[in-house]
Short mmCIF file of C-alpha atoms in Angstrom, two decimals:
data_model
loop_
_atom_site.label_atom_id
_atom_site.label_comp_id
_atom_site.label_asym_id
_atom_site.label_seq_id
_atom_site.Cartn_x
_atom_site.Cartn_y
_atom_site.Cartn_z
CA SER A 109 112.12 90.11 18.05
CA THR A 110 110.16 91.72 15.54
CA GLY A 111 113.36 93.55 14.08
CA GLY A 112 114.96 90.08 13.65
CA LYS A 113 112.09 89.06 11.62
CA ARG A 114 112.11 92.19 9.37
CA ARG A 115 115.87 91.59 8.95
CA GLN A 116 115.08 88.24 7.41
CA GLN A 117 112.29 89.94 5.52
CA ASN A 118 115.01 91.81 3.90
CA ARG A 119 117.52 89.49 3.48
CA ASN A 120 114.74 86.80 1.61
CA ARG A 121 114.12 89.64 -0.58
CA SER A 122 117.77 91.03 -1.37
CA THR A 123 118.38 87.41 -2.61
CA GLN A 124 115.53 87.05 -4.50
CA PRO A 125 115.63 88.22 -8.42
CA GLN A 126 114.55 91.88 -8.78
CA ASP A 127 114.14 91.85 -12.38
CA GLY A 128 115.48 89.82 -15.04
CA SER A 129 118.65 91.22 -15.38
CA ARG A 130 119.84 89.84 -12.31
CA SER A 131 117.67 86.72 -12.51
CA SER A 132 121.25 84.83 -13.84
CA ALA A 133 123.63 83.40 -11.78
CA PRO A 134 126.78 85.61 -11.13
CA ALA A 135 129.09 83.48 -13.32
CA ASP A 136 127.12 85.13 -16.24
CA TYR A 137 128.15 88.38 -14.90
CA ASN A 138 130.76 89.12 -17.82
CA SER A 139 128.95 87.85 -20.45
CA SER A 140 129.38 90.29 -23.40
CA ASP A 141 124.98 91.22 -23.25
CA GLN A 142 125.68 92.10 -19.23
CA LYS A 143 128.41 95.22 -20.19
CA THR A 144 127.47 98.54 -20.47
CA PRO A 145 130.44 100.23 -22.11
CA CYS A 146 132.51 102.09 -19.86
CA ARG A 147 131.50 106.06 -20.45
CA ARG A 148 133.15 109.24 -19.44
CA HIS A 149 130.10 112.10 -18.48
CA GLU A 150 130.69 115.62 -17.84
CA LEU A 151 128.96 117.48 -15.40
CA PHE A 152 129.17 121.38 -14.01
CA VAL A 153 129.13 121.25 -10.62
CA SER A 154 127.79 124.26 -8.94
CA PHE A 155 128.51 126.05 -5.59
CA ARG A 156 125.30 127.44 -5.49
CA GLU A 157 123.46 124.01 -6.43
CA LEU A 158 125.32 122.77 -3.37
CA GLY A 159 123.69 125.71 -1.36
CA TRP A 160 127.03 126.51 -0.56
CA GLN A 161 127.08 130.21 -2.07
CA ASP A 162 126.84 132.07 1.73
CA TRP A 163 130.50 130.91 2.13
CA ILE A 164 132.32 130.06 -1.35
CA ILE A 165 132.95 133.46 -3.06
CA ALA A 166 134.78 132.09 -6.17
CA PRO A 167 134.52 130.18 -8.05
CA GLU A 168 130.68 129.89 -9.11
CA GLY A 169 131.61 125.95 -9.40
CA TYR A 170 133.83 123.61 -11.50
CA ALA A 171 133.62 121.37 -14.37
CA ALA A 172 133.78 117.76 -13.62
CA ASN A 173 134.11 114.27 -15.09
CA TYR A 174 132.59 110.93 -13.74
CA CYS A 175 132.40 107.43 -15.03
CA GLU A 176 129.49 104.89 -15.43
CA GLY A 177 129.49 101.66 -16.73
CA GLU A 178 132.33 98.99 -17.04
CA CYS A 179 135.03 100.91 -17.08
CA SER A 180 138.79 99.10 -17.21
CA PHE A 181 140.71 98.46 -14.45
CA PRO A 182 144.45 99.99 -14.98
CA LEU A 183 145.79 96.38 -15.35
CA ASN A 184 144.85 95.73 -18.74
CA ALA A 185 141.85 96.08 -21.30
CA HIS A 186 139.80 92.88 -20.49
CA MET A 187 140.17 93.11 -16.88
CA ASN A 188 138.14 95.39 -14.67
CA ALA A 189 138.15 95.67 -10.98
CA THR A 190 135.39 93.14 -10.58
CA ASN A 191 137.17 90.57 -12.58
CA HIS A 192 140.16 91.03 -11.18
CA ALA A 193 139.01 90.44 -7.43
CA ILE A 194 137.32 87.40 -8.81
CA VAL A 195 140.88 86.21 -10.33
CA GLN A 196 142.66 87.84 -7.00
CA THR A 197 141.14 85.26 -4.75
CA LEU A 198 141.29 82.32 -7.09
CA VAL A 199 144.97 82.65 -7.57
CA HIS A 200 145.45 83.13 -4.45
CA LEU A 201 143.75 80.27 -2.94
CA MET A 202 146.18 77.95 -5.42
CA ASN A 203 149.31 79.83 -5.76
CA PRO A 204 149.85 83.05 -3.45
CA GLU A 205 153.30 84.11 -4.74
CA ASN A 206 151.51 84.86 -8.19
CA VAL A 207 148.86 86.88 -6.82
CA PRO A 208 148.63 90.03 -9.98
CA LYS A 209 149.23 93.30 -7.61
CA PRO A 210 147.08 95.61 -8.65
CA CYS A 211 148.45 99.20 -9.59
CA CYS A 212 146.60 102.40 -9.15
CA ALA A 213 147.40 105.07 -11.68
CA PRO A 214 148.20 108.23 -9.82
CA THR A 215 146.45 111.19 -11.63
CA LYS A 216 147.46 114.73 -11.33
CA LEU A 217 144.59 117.15 -10.72
CA HIS A 218 144.61 120.72 -12.59
CA ALA A 219 145.61 123.00 -9.70
CA ILE A 220 142.70 125.16 -8.42
CA SER A 221 142.02 128.06 -6.07
CA VAL A 222 139.09 128.56 -3.68
CA LEU A 223 138.21 131.60 -2.09
CA TYR A 224 135.91 131.64 0.85
CA PHE A 225 134.48 132.92 3.77
CA ASP A 226 135.16 131.13 7.39
CA ASP A 227 133.29 130.41 10.41
CA ASN A 228 134.22 134.05 11.70
CA SER A 229 133.74 136.12 8.41
CA ASN A 230 137.63 135.66 7.93
CA VAL A 231 138.14 135.18 4.23
CA ILE A 232 140.54 132.90 2.84
CA LEU A 233 142.38 132.40 -1.07
CA LYS A 234 143.36 128.99 -1.05
CA LYS A 235 145.27 127.26 -3.86
CA TYR A 236 145.58 123.86 -4.32
CA GLN A 237 147.95 122.81 -6.44
CA ASN A 238 150.03 119.37 -7.07
CA MET A 239 147.09 117.63 -6.33
CA VAL A 240 147.55 113.73 -7.12
CA VAL A 241 145.16 110.97 -6.56
CA LEU A 242 145.98 107.54 -6.51
CA ALA A 243 143.03 105.82 -7.67
CA CYS A 244 142.35 102.53 -9.20
CA GLY A 245 140.11 101.78 -11.90
CA CYS A 246 137.68 104.66 -12.59
CA HIS A 247 137.85 108.01 -10.54
CA LEU B 300 137.19 126.10 -16.92
CA ASP B 301 139.37 127.81 -19.34
CA GLY B 302 141.85 130.24 -19.02
CA ASN B 303 139.19 132.87 -18.46
CA ASN B 304 137.20 131.42 -15.60
CA GLU B 305 134.78 130.32 -18.99
CA VAL B 306 132.97 126.74 -18.35
CA HIS B 307 132.84 124.52 -21.49
CA LEU B 308 129.20 124.36 -22.92
CA GLY B 309 129.93 120.71 -23.32
CA PHE B 310 129.34 120.73 -19.45
CA ILE B 311 125.60 119.98 -18.71
CA HIS B 312 124.26 121.80 -16.22
CA ARG B 313 122.38 118.33 -14.33
CA ARG B 314 120.24 119.03 -10.94
CA LEU B 315 122.13 116.64 -8.66
CA ARG B 316 119.87 114.35 -6.92
CA THR B 317 119.91 114.83 -2.90
CA HIS B 318 122.13 111.78 -1.78
CA GLU B 319 124.78 112.74 -4.93
CA LYS B 320 124.43 116.49 -3.23
CA ARG B 321 125.06 114.79 -0.09
CA GLU B 322 128.05 113.01 -1.18
CA MET B 323 130.12 115.51 -3.16
CA GLN B 324 129.57 117.78 -0.72
CA LYS B 325 131.38 115.42 2.04
CA GLU B 326 133.87 115.12 -0.94
CA ILE B 327 134.79 118.64 -1.83
CA LEU B 328 135.05 119.43 1.84
CA SER B 329 137.32 116.42 2.23
CA ILE B 330 139.49 117.65 -0.70
CA LEU B 331 139.73 121.03 0.55
CA GLY B 332 140.71 119.97 4.37
CA LEU B 333 137.47 121.64 6.04
CA PRO B 334 136.10 119.56 8.67
CA HIS B 335 132.72 121.08 8.17
CA ARG B 336 131.17 123.97 6.19
CA PRO B 337 131.56 127.19 7.49
CA LYS B 338 128.95 129.19 8.66
CA PRO B 339 129.94 132.94 8.25
CA ASN B 340 128.15 135.58 10.04
CA LEU B 341 127.99 137.83 6.87
CA SER B 342 125.73 140.77 8.43
CA GLN B 343 128.16 143.31 7.14
CA GLY B 344 131.23 140.77 5.47
CA LYS B 345 130.26 140.15 2.02
CA TYR B 346 130.85 143.83 0.69
CA ASN B 347 133.54 144.41 3.06
CA SER B 348 136.92 145.93 1.67
CA ALA B 349 138.97 142.71 2.54
CA PRO B 350 136.67 140.30 0.63
CA LEU B 351 136.56 142.60 -2.29
CA PHE B 352 140.63 142.74 -1.77
CA MET B 353 140.66 139.25 -1.92
CA LEU B 354 138.61 138.79 -5.13
CA ASP B 355 141.23 140.81 -6.94
CA LEU B 356 144.21 138.68 -6.04
CA TYR B 357 141.87 135.36 -6.36
CA ASN B 358 141.02 137.11 -10.32
CA THR B 359 145.04 137.53 -10.56
CA ILE B 360 145.48 133.84 -9.85
CA SER B 361 142.57 132.43 -12.11
CA GLY B 362 143.62 134.70 -15.17
CA GLU B 363 147.63 134.74 -14.50
CA GLU B 364 148.92 131.39 -15.98
CA LYS B 365 148.97 133.10 -19.90
CA ILE B 366 150.18 136.44 -19.02
CA PRO B 367 153.37 137.85 -18.45
CA VAL B 368 154.03 139.87 -15.28
CA GLU B 369 154.29 143.28 -16.90
CA VAL B 370 150.78 142.87 -19.08
CA LYS B 371 149.32 141.34 -15.65
CA LEU B 372 150.42 144.11 -13.67
CA SER B 373 149.13 147.02 -16.13
CA ARG B 374 145.79 145.14 -16.32
CA TYR B 375 145.34 144.32 -12.68
CA HIS B 376 145.48 147.79 -11.66
CA SER B 377 142.77 148.51 -14.64
CA THR B 378 140.67 145.93 -13.02
CA THR B 379 141.11 147.03 -9.41
CA GLN B 380 140.83 151.14 -10.01
CA SER B 381 137.50 150.50 -8.22
CA LEU B 382 138.72 148.37 -5.84
CA PRO B 383 141.56 148.28 -3.27
CA LEU B 384 145.11 148.61 -5.22
CA ALA B 385 147.00 146.17 -4.81
CA THR B 386 151.37 146.66 -5.13
CA TYR B 387 153.54 144.77 -7.13
CA GLN B 388 155.29 143.37 -3.82
CA GLU B 389 151.67 142.08 -3.20
CA THR B 390 151.86 139.95 -6.27
CA ALA B 391 155.00 138.87 -5.38
CA PHE B 392 153.82 137.48 -2.10
CA LEU B 393 150.74 136.12 -3.67
CA ASN B 394 152.89 134.33 -6.60
CA ASP B 395 154.60 131.90 -3.52
CA ALA B 396 151.57 131.91 -1.25
CA ASP B 397 149.52 128.65 -0.67
CA MET B 398 146.58 130.72 1.48
CA VAL B 399 145.86 133.89 1.77
CA MET B 400 143.81 134.85 4.51
CA SER B 401 141.95 138.39 5.41
CA PHE B 402 140.77 139.32 9.00
CA VAL B 403 138.20 141.02 10.11
CA ASN B 404 138.69 143.71 12.60
CA LEU B 405 137.27 142.53 16.13
CA VAL B 406 137.15 145.63 17.44
CA GLU B 407 133.11 146.32 17.39
CA TYR B 408 133.67 150.28 18.74
CA ASP B 409 135.94 152.77 16.99
CA ARG B 410 137.81 153.62 20.83
CA GLU B 411 138.70 157.17 20.82
CA LEU B 412 139.77 158.01 24.13
CA SER B 413 139.04 161.09 26.05
CA PRO B 414 141.24 164.37 24.94
CA GLN B 415 143.39 164.33 27.94
CA ARG B 416 144.54 161.19 26.63
CA ARG B 417 146.39 161.04 23.51
CA HIS B 418 143.82 160.32 20.64
CA HIS B 419 144.13 157.04 19.12
CA LYS B 420 142.39 154.40 17.39
CA GLU B 421 142.47 150.22 18.33
CA PHE B 422 142.66 147.14 15.76
CA LYS B 423 142.33 143.53 16.58
CA PHE B 424 142.72 140.57 14.67
CA ASN B 425 142.20 137.02 15.67
CA LEU B 426 144.58 135.08 14.38
CA SER B 427 144.23 131.63 16.90
CA LEU B 428 142.75 129.44 14.05
CA ILE B 429 145.45 129.68 11.45
CA PRO B 430 146.28 125.83 10.44
CA ASP B 431 149.83 125.20 12.52
CA SER B 432 150.56 123.67 9.18
CA GLU B 433 150.90 127.24 7.81
CA ALA B 434 153.68 129.91 8.25
CA ILE B 435 153.47 133.84 7.42
CA THR B 436 155.61 134.93 4.81
CA ALA B 437 154.18 138.35 4.64
CA ALA B 438 151.66 140.32 6.86
CA GLU B 439 149.82 144.08 6.30
CA PHE B 440 147.53 146.19 7.92
CA ARG B 441 145.59 148.03 5.50
CA LEU B 442 143.56 151.21 6.15
CA TYR B 443 141.72 153.64 3.98
CA LYS B 444 142.51 157.47 3.84
CA GLU B 445 140.36 160.06 2.24
CA CYS B 446 141.23 163.50 1.28
CA VAL B 447 140.32 165.70 3.92
CA SER B 448 138.98 169.26 2.92
CA ARG B 449 138.28 170.81 5.69
CA THR B 450 141.81 171.37 6.84
CA ILE B 451 144.83 173.94 5.50
CA ARG B 452 145.48 172.39 1.72
CA ASN B 453 149.00 171.52 2.65
CA GLU B 454 148.48 170.39 6.12
CA THR B 455 150.05 166.88 6.92
CA PHE B 456 149.72 164.61 9.38
CA LEU B 457 152.11 161.77 11.34
CA LEU B 458 150.65 158.83 11.53
CA LYS B 459 151.77 156.09 13.33
CA VAL B 460 150.96 152.34 13.64
CA TYR B 461 151.94 150.62 17.08
CA GLN B 462 151.71 147.19 18.36
CA VAL B 463 150.49 146.85 21.74
CA VAL B 464 152.78 145.28 24.05
CA LYS B 465 151.00 145.42 27.39
CA GLU B 466 147.61 146.89 28.55
CA HIS B 467 147.12 148.29 31.97
CA PRO B 468 144.15 149.15 33.16
CA ASP B 469 144.91 152.65 34.85
CA ARG B 470 147.10 153.93 31.92
CA GLU B 471 148.23 153.55 28.62
CA ALA B 472 149.15 150.35 27.45
CA ASP B 473 152.88 149.75 26.65
CA LEU B 474 153.53 149.74 23.08
CA PHE B 475 156.06 148.76 19.94
CA LEU B 476 156.34 151.65 17.25
CA LEU B 477 156.04 149.68 13.89
CA ASP B 478 155.51 152.01 11.10
CA SER B 479 155.37 156.07 11.02
CA ARG B 480 154.29 157.90 7.49
CA ARG B 481 153.57 161.62 6.92
CA LEU B 482 150.63 161.88 4.92
CA TRP B 483 149.10 164.74 3.14
CA ALA B 484 145.58 166.12 3.87
CA ALA B 485 144.50 165.90 0.61
CA ASP B 486 146.00 162.28 0.34
CA GLU B 487 143.27 159.75 -0.67
CA GLY B 488 143.83 155.73 -0.97
CA TRP B 489 144.93 152.63 0.73
CA LEU B 490 147.91 152.37 3.57
CA GLU B 491 149.41 149.18 3.91
CA PHE B 492 152.02 148.43 6.87
CA ASP B 493 154.16 145.57 7.23
CA ILE B 494 153.44 143.78 10.10
CA THR B 495 154.74 140.09 8.99
CA ALA B 496 157.13 140.11 12.61
CA THR B 497 154.01 141.19 14.83
CA SER B 498 151.91 138.10 12.95
CA ASN B 499 153.93 136.06 13.58
CA LEU B 500 154.55 136.77 17.22
CA TRP B 501 150.57 136.85 17.42
CA VAL B 502 150.66 133.27 15.76
CA MET B 503 153.20 131.94 17.88
CA SER B 504 152.12 133.40 21.09
CA PRO B 505 148.42 134.41 20.86
CA VAL B 506 148.71 135.90 24.70
CA HIS B 507 150.70 138.70 23.01
CA ASN B 508 148.17 139.52 20.45
CA LEU B 509 147.12 142.63 22.13
CA GLY B 510 146.08 144.63 18.62
CA LEU B 511 147.16 147.38 16.80
CA GLN B 512 147.14 151.21 17.84
CA VAL B 513 147.12 153.65 15.61
CA SER B 514 147.88 157.74 16.51
CA LEU B 515 148.08 160.63 14.42
CA GLU B 516 149.46 163.96 15.28
CA THR B 517 149.14 167.72 13.38
CA SER B 518 152.40 168.85 12.05
CA SER B 519 152.41 170.89 15.15
CA GLY B 520 152.29 168.02 17.20
CA LEU B 521 148.77 168.38 18.07
CA SER B 522 147.11 164.84 18.43
CA ILE B 523 144.01 164.23 16.19
CA SER B 524 140.78 162.18 15.91
CA SER B 525 141.60 159.35 13.05
CA LYS B 526 138.62 160.66 11.44
CA GLU B 527 139.59 164.17 11.53
CA ALA B 528 142.74 163.49 9.45
CA GLY B 529 140.46 160.70 6.97
CA LEU B 530 141.13 157.62 8.05
CA VAL B 531 138.02 155.57 7.33
CA GLY B 532 136.64 153.50 10.14
CA ARG B 533 133.95 151.12 11.05
CA SER B 534 130.67 153.81 10.00
CA GLY B 535 132.57 154.22 6.70
CA ALA B 536 131.86 152.67 3.58
CA LEU B 537 132.39 149.27 3.74
CA GLU B 538 134.54 148.92 1.13
CA LYS B 539 137.39 151.36 2.79
CA GLN B 540 136.88 149.18 6.24
CA PRO B 541 140.48 148.74 7.74
CA PHE B 542 141.54 145.07 7.59
CA MET B 543 144.69 142.88 7.93
CA VAL B 544 145.68 140.25 5.16
CA ALA B 545 148.30 137.12 5.43
CA PHE B 546 150.36 135.56 3.10
CA PHE B 547 151.09 132.08 4.09
CA LYS B 548 153.51 129.08 2.93
CA ILE B 549 152.47 125.69 3.57
CA SER B 550 154.96 123.56 5.42
CA ASN B 551 153.29 120.33 4.69
CA VAL B 552 151.40 118.24 2.34
CA HIS B 553 147.99 117.75 3.33
CA ILE B 554 147.12 113.66 2.62
CA ARG B 555 143.73 113.08 2.33
CA ALA B 556 141.88 109.46 3.84
CA PRO B 557 141.27 107.05 1.24
CA ARG B 558 137.60 106.48 1.07
#
C-alpha cells in the first residue's frame, strides 16, 4: 500500500506546475513566446568516449547532427509533430476520411565502414551502404 | 569526415551525459546490426597480422572514393610496405564485398608430428558465427615466409596446402590437395592460397571444418618442418602470424526495428 501512496504523490507532483513556463494551460503551448526555434547541432561521437576503443578499431568516431527546439514536421512549415497530432485527433473525430496522412521523408545517409573485433577476436570490416532513414520530423 | 578521415573542426567534442551515452550505444549497435557490444579477448590479438591487414583494407576503403584505381594501387603498395601486401585481386574482392572478415587461427600450438610421420602444420578457423545472410565470394589463407639463410642459397621447397577431409585417431588424416607451390629458400613475404571453395563448404557444413594442413619437402623430397622452411608460426612475430580472410556479399537488406 505504501507503493500506492508514493505513486499517488508522484502523480500529484507531476500535475503541479513546476516552473513558470509550464503554468500556462496546454492550449498556450503554441504561442510564439513558447517556441524555441529548431536548431541543428553538430557533435563528434567518439567511440573512445563511448568506452568502445577495445573492440572498434576504426574509425575513431564520426561527426553527427542532432536537432533541438520546435522543429517543423515534413507536412509544412507551420505544422510540427505536436500540432499535427492535435489536428489529426480533432479531424479524426469529425471527419475521418479527411485525416491528413503523415509523410516521412526518407533520408539517405552517407555510407560508412566500421572495423571491429568480434567476441572471438576475429576482425570484421563491414561496409554500411545504402542506409536510408525513414523518419518523420527531426531525426 | 572528409575523404581523408579528417573531422571538420566545426564538430564539437562534447562530453556525453550518462544517459546520452547509453542511448547512443544502443542506437549504434542497432544500426550495426549487433546484438551486443563484442568483448574480444585481446591478449595477443590487437597487433596481430590479421587486424593489421584488415586495417589496411579499411584505409583503402576510407580513402578510395576520389582516387582512380591506378593511383590507388601504387599508393596502396607504398602505404603497406611495412604491412602485409594486398594484391590487386584482393582490392577487386574488397570493392565487391559488403563485409570482410579475418579469422584467428585456433590451433593453440603448432603441432609438428614426430619425424616418423610426415612433418605438417595444422590450422583451424571457426566460421560458425557468420551471419547466414552473408555469402562468401572469396577466401584466402595467408602465411608469411621469411628468408632462410641457413640452407643452400638456391635450395627450393615444395609447399603443399591440404584441406583435412577426415581425421583418424591412429593414422594420418584423409587430405585433399588445395594448392602446391615451389619456393626459394631466400623468398620472403606473404603467401596467399585460395580457399574459397573450402570455406564455403565449412560454412554450409561445419562438421566438415577440420582445418588445413601445410607440409613442406626439400627438392630431394625430404619432409622438413615449416620452421626450417622459414614459415612464421605462433612463436613468430605478431604481425606475421598466419590467418584466413574471407570476403562476403550480403544477400538481404538489414531492416532496423523502428524505435
